[in-house]
PDB file of C-alpha atoms in Angstrom:
ATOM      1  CA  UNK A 141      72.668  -4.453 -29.441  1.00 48.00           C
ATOM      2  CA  UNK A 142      73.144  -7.900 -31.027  1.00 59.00           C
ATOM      3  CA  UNK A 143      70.843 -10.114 -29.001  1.00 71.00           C
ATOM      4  CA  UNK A 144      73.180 -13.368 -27.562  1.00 81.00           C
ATOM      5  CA  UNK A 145      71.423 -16.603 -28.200  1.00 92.00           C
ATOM      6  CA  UNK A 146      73.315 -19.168 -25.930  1.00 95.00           C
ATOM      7  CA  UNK A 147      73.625 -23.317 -26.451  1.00 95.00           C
ATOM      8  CA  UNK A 148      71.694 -24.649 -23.934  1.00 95.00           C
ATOM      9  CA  UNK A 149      71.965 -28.423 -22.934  1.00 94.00           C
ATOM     10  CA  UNK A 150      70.222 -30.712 -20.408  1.00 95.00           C
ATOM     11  CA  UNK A 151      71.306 -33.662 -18.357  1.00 95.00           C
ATOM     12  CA  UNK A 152      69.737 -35.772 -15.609  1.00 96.00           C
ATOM     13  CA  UNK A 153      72.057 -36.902 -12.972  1.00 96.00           C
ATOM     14  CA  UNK A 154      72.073 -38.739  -9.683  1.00 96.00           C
ATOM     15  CA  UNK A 155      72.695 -37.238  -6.561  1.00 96.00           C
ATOM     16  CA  UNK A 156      76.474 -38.703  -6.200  1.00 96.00           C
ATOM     17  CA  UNK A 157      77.587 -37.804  -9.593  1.00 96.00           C
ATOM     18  CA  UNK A 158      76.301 -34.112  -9.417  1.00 96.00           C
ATOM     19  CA  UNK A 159      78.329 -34.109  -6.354  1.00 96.00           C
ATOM     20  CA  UNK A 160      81.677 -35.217  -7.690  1.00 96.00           C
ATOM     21  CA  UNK A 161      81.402 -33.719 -10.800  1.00 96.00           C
ATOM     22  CA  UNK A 162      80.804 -30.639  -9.498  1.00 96.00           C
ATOM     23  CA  UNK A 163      83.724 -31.036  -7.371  1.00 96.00           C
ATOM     24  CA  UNK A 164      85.917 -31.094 -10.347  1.00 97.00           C
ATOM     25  CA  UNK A 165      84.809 -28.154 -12.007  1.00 97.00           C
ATOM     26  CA  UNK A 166      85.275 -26.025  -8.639  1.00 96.00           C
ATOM     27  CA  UNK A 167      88.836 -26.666  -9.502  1.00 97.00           C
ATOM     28  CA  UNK A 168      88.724 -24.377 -12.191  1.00 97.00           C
ATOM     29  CA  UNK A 169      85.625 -22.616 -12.671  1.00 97.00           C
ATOM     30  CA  UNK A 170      83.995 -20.184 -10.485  1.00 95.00           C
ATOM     31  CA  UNK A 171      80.939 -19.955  -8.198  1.00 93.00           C
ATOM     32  CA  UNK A 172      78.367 -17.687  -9.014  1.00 88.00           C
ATOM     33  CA  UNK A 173      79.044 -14.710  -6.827  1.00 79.00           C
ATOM     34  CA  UNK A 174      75.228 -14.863  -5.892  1.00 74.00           C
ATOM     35  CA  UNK A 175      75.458 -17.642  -3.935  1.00 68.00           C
ATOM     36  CA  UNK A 176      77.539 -19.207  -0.979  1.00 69.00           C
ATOM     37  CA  UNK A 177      79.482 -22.544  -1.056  1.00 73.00           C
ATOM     38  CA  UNK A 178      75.990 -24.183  -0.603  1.00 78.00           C
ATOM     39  CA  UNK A 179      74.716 -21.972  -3.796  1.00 91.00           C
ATOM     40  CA  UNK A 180      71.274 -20.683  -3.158  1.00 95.00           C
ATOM     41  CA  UNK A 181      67.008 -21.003  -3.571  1.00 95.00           C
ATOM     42  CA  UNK A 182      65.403 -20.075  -7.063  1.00 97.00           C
ATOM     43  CA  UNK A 183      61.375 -19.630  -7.181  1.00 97.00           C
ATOM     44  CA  UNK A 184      59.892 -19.215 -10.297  1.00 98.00           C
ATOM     45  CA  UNK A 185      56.664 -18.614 -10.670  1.00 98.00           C
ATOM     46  CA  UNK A 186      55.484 -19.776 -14.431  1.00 98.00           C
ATOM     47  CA  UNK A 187      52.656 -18.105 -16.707  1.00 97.00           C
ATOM     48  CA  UNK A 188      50.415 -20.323 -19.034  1.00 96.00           C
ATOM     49  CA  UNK A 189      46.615 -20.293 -20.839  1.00 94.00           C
ATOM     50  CA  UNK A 190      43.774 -22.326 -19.924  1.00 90.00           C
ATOM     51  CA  UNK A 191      44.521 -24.593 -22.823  1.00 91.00           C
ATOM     52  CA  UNK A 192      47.581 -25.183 -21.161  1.00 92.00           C
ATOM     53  CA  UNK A 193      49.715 -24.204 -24.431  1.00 93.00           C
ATOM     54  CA  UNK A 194      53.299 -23.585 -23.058  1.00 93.00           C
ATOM     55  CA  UNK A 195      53.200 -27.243 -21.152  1.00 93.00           C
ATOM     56  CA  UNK A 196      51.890 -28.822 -24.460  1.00 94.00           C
ATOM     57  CA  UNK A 197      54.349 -26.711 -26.989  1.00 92.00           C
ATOM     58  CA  UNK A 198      57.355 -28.320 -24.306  1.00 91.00           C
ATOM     59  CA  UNK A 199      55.812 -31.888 -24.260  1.00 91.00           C
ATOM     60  CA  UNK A 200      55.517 -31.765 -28.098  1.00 92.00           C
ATOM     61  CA  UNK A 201      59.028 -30.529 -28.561  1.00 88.00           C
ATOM     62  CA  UNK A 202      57.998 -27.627 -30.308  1.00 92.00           C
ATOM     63  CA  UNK A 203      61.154 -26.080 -31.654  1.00 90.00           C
ATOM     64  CA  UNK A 204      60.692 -22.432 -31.377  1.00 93.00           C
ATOM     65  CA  UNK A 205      58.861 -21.340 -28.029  1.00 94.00           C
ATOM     66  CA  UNK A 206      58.446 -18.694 -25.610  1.00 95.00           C
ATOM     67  CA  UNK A 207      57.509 -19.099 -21.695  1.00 95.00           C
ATOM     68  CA  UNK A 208      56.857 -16.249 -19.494  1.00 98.00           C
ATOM     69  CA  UNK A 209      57.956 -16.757 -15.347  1.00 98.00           C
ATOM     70  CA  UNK A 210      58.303 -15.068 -12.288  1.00 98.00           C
ATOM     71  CA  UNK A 211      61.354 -15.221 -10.484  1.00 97.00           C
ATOM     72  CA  UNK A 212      63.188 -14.407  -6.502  1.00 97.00           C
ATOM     73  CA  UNK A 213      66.107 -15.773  -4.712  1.00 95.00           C
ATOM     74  CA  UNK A 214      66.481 -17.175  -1.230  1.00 93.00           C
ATOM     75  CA  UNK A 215      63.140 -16.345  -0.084  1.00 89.00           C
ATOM     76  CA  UNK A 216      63.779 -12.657  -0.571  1.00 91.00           C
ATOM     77  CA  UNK A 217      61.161 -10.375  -2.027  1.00 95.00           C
ATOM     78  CA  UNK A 218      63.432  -7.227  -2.639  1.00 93.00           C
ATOM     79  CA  UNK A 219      64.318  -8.189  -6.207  1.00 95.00           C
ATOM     80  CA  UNK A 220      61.787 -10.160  -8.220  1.00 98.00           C
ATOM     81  CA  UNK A 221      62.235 -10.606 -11.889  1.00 98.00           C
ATOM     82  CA  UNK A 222      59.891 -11.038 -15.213  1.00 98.00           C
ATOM     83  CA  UNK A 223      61.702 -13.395 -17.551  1.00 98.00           C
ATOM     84  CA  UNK A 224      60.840 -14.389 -20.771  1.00 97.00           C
ATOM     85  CA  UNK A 225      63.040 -16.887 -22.167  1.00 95.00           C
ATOM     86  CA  UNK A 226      62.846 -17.754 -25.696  1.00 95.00           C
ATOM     87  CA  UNK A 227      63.984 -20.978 -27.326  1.00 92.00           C
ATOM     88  CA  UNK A 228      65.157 -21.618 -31.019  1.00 91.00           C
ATOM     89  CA  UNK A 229      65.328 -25.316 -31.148  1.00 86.00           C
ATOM     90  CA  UNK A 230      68.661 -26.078 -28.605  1.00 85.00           C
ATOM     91  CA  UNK A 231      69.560 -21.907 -28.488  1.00 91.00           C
ATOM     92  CA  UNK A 232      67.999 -20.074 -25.691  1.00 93.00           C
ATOM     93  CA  UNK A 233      67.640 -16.327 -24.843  1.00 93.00           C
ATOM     94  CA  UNK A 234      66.592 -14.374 -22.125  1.00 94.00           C
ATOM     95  CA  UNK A 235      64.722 -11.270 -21.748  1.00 96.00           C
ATOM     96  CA  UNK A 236      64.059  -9.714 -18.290  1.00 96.00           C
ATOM     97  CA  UNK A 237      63.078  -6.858 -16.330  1.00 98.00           C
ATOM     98  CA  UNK A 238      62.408  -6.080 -12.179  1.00 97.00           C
ATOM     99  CA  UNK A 239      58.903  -5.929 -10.598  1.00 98.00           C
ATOM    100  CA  UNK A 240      58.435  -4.938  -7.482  1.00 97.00           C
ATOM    101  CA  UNK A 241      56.453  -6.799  -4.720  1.00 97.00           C
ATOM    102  CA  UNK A 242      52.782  -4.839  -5.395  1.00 97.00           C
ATOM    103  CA  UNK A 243      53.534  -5.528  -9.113  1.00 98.00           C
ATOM    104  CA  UNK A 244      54.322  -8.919  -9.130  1.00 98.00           C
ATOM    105  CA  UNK A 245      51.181  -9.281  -6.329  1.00 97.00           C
ATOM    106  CA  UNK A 246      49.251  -7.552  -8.780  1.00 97.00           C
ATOM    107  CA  UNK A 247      49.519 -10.012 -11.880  1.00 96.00           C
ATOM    108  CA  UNK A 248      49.139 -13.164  -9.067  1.00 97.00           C
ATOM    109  CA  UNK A 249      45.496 -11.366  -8.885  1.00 95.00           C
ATOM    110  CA  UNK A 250      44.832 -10.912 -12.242  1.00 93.00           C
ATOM    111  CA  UNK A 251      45.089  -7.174 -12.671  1.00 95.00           C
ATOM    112  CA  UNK A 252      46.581  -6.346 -15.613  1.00 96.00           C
ATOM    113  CA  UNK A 253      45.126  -2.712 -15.669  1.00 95.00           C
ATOM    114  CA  UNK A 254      48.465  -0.763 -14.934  1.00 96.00           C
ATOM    115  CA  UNK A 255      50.423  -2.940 -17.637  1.00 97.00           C
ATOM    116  CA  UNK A 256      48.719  -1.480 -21.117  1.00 94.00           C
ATOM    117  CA  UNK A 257      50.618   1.871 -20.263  1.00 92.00           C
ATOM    118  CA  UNK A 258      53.816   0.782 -18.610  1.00 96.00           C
ATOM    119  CA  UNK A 259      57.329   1.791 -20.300  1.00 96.00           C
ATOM    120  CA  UNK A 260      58.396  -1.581 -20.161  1.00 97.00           C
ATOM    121  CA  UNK A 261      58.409  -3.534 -23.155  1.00 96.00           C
ATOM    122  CA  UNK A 262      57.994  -6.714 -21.615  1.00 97.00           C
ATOM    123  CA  UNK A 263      55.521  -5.754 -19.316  1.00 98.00           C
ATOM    124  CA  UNK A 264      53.512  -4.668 -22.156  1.00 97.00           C
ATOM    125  CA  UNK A 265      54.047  -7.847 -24.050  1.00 97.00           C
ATOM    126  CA  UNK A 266      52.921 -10.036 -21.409  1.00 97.00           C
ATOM    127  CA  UNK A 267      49.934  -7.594 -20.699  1.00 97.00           C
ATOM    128  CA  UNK A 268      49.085  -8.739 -24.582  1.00 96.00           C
ATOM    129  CA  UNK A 269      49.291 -11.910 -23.622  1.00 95.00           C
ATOM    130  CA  UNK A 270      47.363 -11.901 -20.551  1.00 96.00           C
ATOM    131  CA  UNK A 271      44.419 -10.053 -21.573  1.00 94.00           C
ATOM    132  CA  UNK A 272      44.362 -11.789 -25.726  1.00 93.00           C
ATOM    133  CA  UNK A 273      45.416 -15.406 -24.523  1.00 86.00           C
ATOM    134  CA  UNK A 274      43.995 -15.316 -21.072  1.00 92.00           C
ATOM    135  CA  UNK A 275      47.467 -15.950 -19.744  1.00 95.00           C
ATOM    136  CA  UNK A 276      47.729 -16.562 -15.876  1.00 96.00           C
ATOM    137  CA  UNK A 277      50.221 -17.548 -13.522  1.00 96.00           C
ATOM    138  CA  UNK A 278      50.000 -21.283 -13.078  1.00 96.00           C
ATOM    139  CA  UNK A 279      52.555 -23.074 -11.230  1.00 97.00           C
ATOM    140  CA  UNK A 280      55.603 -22.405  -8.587  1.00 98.00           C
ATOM    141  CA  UNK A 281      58.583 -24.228  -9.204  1.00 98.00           C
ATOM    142  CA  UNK A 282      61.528 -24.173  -5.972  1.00 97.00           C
ATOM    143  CA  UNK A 283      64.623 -25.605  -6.327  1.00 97.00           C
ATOM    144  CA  UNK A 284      68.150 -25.269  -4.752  1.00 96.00           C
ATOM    145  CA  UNK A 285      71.018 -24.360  -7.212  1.00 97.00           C
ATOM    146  CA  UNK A 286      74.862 -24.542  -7.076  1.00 97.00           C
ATOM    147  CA  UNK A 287      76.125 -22.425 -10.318  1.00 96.00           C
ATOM    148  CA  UNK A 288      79.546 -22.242 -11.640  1.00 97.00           C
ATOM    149  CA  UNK A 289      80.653 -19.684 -14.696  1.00 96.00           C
ATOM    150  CA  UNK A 290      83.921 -19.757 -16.657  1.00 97.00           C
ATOM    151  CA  UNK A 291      84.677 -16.645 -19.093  1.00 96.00           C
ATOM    152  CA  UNK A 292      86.133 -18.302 -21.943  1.00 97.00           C
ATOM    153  CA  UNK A 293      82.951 -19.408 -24.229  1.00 96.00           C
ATOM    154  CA  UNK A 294      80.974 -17.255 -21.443  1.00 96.00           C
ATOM    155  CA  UNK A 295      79.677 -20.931 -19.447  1.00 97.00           C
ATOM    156  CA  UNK A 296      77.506 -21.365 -16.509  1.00 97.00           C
ATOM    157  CA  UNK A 297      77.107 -24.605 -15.437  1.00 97.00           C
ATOM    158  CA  UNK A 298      73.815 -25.136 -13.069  1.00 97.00           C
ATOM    159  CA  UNK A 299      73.023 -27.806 -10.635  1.00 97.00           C
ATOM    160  CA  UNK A 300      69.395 -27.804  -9.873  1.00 98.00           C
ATOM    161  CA  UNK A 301      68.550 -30.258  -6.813  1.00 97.00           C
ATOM    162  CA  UNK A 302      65.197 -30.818  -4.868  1.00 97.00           C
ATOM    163  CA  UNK A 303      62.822 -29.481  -7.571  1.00 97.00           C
ATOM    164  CA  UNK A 304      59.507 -28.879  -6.178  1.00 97.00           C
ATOM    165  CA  UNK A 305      55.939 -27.449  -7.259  1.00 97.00           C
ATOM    166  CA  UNK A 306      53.622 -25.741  -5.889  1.00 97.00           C
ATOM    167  CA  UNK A 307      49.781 -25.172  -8.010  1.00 96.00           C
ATOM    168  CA  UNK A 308      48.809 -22.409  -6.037  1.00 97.00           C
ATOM    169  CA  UNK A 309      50.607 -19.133  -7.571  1.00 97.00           C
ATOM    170  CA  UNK A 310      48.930 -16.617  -4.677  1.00 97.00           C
ATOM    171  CA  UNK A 311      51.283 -18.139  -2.215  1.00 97.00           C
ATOM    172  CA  UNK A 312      54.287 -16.862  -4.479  1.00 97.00           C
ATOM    173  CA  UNK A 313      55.026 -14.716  -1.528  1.00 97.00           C
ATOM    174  CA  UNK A 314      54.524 -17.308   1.252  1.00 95.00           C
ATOM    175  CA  UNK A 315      57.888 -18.271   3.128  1.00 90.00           C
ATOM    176  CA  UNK A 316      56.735 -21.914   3.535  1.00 90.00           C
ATOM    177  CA  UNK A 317      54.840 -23.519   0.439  1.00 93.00           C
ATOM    178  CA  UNK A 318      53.259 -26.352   0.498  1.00 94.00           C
ATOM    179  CA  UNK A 319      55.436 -28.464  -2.357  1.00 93.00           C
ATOM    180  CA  UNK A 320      55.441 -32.032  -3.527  1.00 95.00           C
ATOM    181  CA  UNK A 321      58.450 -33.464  -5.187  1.00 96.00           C
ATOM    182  CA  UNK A 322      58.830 -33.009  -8.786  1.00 96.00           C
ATOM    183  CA  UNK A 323      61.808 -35.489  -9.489  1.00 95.00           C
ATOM    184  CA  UNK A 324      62.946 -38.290  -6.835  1.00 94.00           C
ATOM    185  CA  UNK A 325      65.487 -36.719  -4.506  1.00 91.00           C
ATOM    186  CA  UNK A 326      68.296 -37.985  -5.745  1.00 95.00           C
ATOM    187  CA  UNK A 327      67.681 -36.720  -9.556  1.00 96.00           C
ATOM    188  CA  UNK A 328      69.517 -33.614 -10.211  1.00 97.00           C
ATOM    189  CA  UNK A 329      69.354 -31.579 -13.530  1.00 97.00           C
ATOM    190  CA  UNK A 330      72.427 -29.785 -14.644  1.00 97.00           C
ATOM    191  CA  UNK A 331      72.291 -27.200 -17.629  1.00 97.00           C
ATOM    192  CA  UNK A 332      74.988 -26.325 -19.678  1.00 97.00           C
ATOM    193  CA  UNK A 333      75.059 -22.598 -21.471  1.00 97.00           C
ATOM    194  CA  UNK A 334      77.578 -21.104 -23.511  1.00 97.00           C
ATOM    195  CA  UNK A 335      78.177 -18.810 -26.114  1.00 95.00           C
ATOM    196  CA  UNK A 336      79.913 -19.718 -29.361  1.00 90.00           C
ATOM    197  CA  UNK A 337      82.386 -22.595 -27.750  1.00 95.00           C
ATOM    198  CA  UNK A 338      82.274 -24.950 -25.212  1.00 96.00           C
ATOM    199  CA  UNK A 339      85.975 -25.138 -24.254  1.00 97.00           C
ATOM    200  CA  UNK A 340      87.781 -28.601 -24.172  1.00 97.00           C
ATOM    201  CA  UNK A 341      88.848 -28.627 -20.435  1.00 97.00           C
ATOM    202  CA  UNK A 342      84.882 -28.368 -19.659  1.00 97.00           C
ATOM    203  CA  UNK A 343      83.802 -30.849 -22.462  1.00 95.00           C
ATOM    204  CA  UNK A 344      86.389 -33.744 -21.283  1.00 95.00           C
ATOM    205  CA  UNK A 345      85.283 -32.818 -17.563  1.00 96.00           C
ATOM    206  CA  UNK A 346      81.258 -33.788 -18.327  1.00 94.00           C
ATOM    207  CA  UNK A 347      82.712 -36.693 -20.343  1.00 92.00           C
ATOM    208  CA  UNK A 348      83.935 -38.340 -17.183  1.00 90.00           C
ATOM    209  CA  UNK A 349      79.630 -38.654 -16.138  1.00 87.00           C
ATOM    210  CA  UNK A 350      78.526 -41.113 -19.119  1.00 80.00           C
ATOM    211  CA  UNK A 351      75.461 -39.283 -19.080  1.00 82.00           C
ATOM    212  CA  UNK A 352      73.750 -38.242 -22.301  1.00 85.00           C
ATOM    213  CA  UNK A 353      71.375 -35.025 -23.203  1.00 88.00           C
ATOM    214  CA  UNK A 354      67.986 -35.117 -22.546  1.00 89.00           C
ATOM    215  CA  UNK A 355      65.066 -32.609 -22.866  1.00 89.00           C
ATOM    216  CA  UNK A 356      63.697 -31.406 -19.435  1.00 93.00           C
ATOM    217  CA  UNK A 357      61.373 -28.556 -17.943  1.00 94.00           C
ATOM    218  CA  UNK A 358      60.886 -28.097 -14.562  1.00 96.00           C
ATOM    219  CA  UNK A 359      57.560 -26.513 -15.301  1.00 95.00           C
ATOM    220  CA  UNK A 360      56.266 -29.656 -17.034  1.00 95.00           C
ATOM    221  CA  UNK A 361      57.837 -31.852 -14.145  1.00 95.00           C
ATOM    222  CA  UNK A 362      55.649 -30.028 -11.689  1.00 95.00           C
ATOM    223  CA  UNK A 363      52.559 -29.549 -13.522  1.00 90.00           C
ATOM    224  CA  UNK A 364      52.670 -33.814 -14.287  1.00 88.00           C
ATOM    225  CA  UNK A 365      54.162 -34.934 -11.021  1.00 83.00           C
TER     226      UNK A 365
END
């Protein structure tokens, strides 16, 4: 299968014009069936070296870069996710896989002895990674999301409100983190993905927030806040 390498774009947006503008895409665009009205919680949990290489490949805009996280919804530890996502200058692709709660407890600690084996390509990948470029988990990110997706062009538009780290990764599991504030509280990021078109009706709706693109990782945010 063709892998589908998706536009990705980036804006920073106050609290009141997140709000209104995604008012007006709830018009005609619809919400993520994940979530309710009020959307839902992301944690991700991210990987990085002791020479802190992913951080400094994002803060040097390296162009072509891979990041490895860790990833649950709404506090619940049924269905945890590996992600890799992969970025080609402004493209983006994602490559994932489940873990289960011993698994993902597992890697927190270190133990990468059940990976070398495991059918899973990506498991086996970051296994390389962990035990060649002393890869570790480093830093929880949590954040509240409201999503919308329209099928023409295949968009999802994301707003991503109180981002928040945490720099202990063995409390991954822990209900109540202690987090500090990675933007003030009335930033909000919203992403824009799409396939091969971004069609009009969505482009003249962002045009009404004069807001222009901007480069931004939640991972960095946290790990310099």
């Amino acid at each position: 299968m063709k892998e589908q390498w998706r536009a990705e774009i980036k804006y920073i947006l106050s609290m009141a014009d997140s709000r209104m503008l995604a008012a007006r895409l709830a018009t005609f665009m619809h919400r993520d069936i994940h979530g309710d009205r009020d959307g839902y919680r992301v944690r991700s949990l991210y990987f990085d070296n002791f020479y802190h290489k992913a951080l400094r490949e994002k803060l040097d805009g390296i162009g072509i870069r891979d990041k490895f996280r860790i990833r649950c919804y709404d506090g619940k530890f049924d269905f945890i996710r590996l992600e890799k996502k992969s970025k080609r200058y402004s493209a983006g692709h994602k490559y994932q896989c489940r873990l289960t709660e011993e698994e993902t407890m597992r890697m927190i600690l270190g133990d990468t002895s059940w990976m070398v084996e495991d059918e899973r390509a990506l498991i086996r990948e970051l296994y390389l990674r962990m035990t060649m470029g002393v890869y570790r988990p480093q830093m929880i990110v949590d954040y509240a999301r409201e999503a919308f997706t329209y099928a023409p062009g295949n968009v999802r538009i994301t707003f991503d409100r109180d981002i928040c780290g945490c720099d202990q990764p063995e409390l991954f599991f822990c209900r109540q983190l202690p987090i500090v504030p990675a933007l003030p509280r009335d930033r909000v990021v919203m992403e824009v993905k799409y396939d091969d078109f971004l069609p009009d009706i969505i482009h003249r709706t962002l045009l009404t927030v004069k807001q222009k693109e901007q480069a931004f990782s939640k991972f960095a945010a946290c790990y310099l806040r």
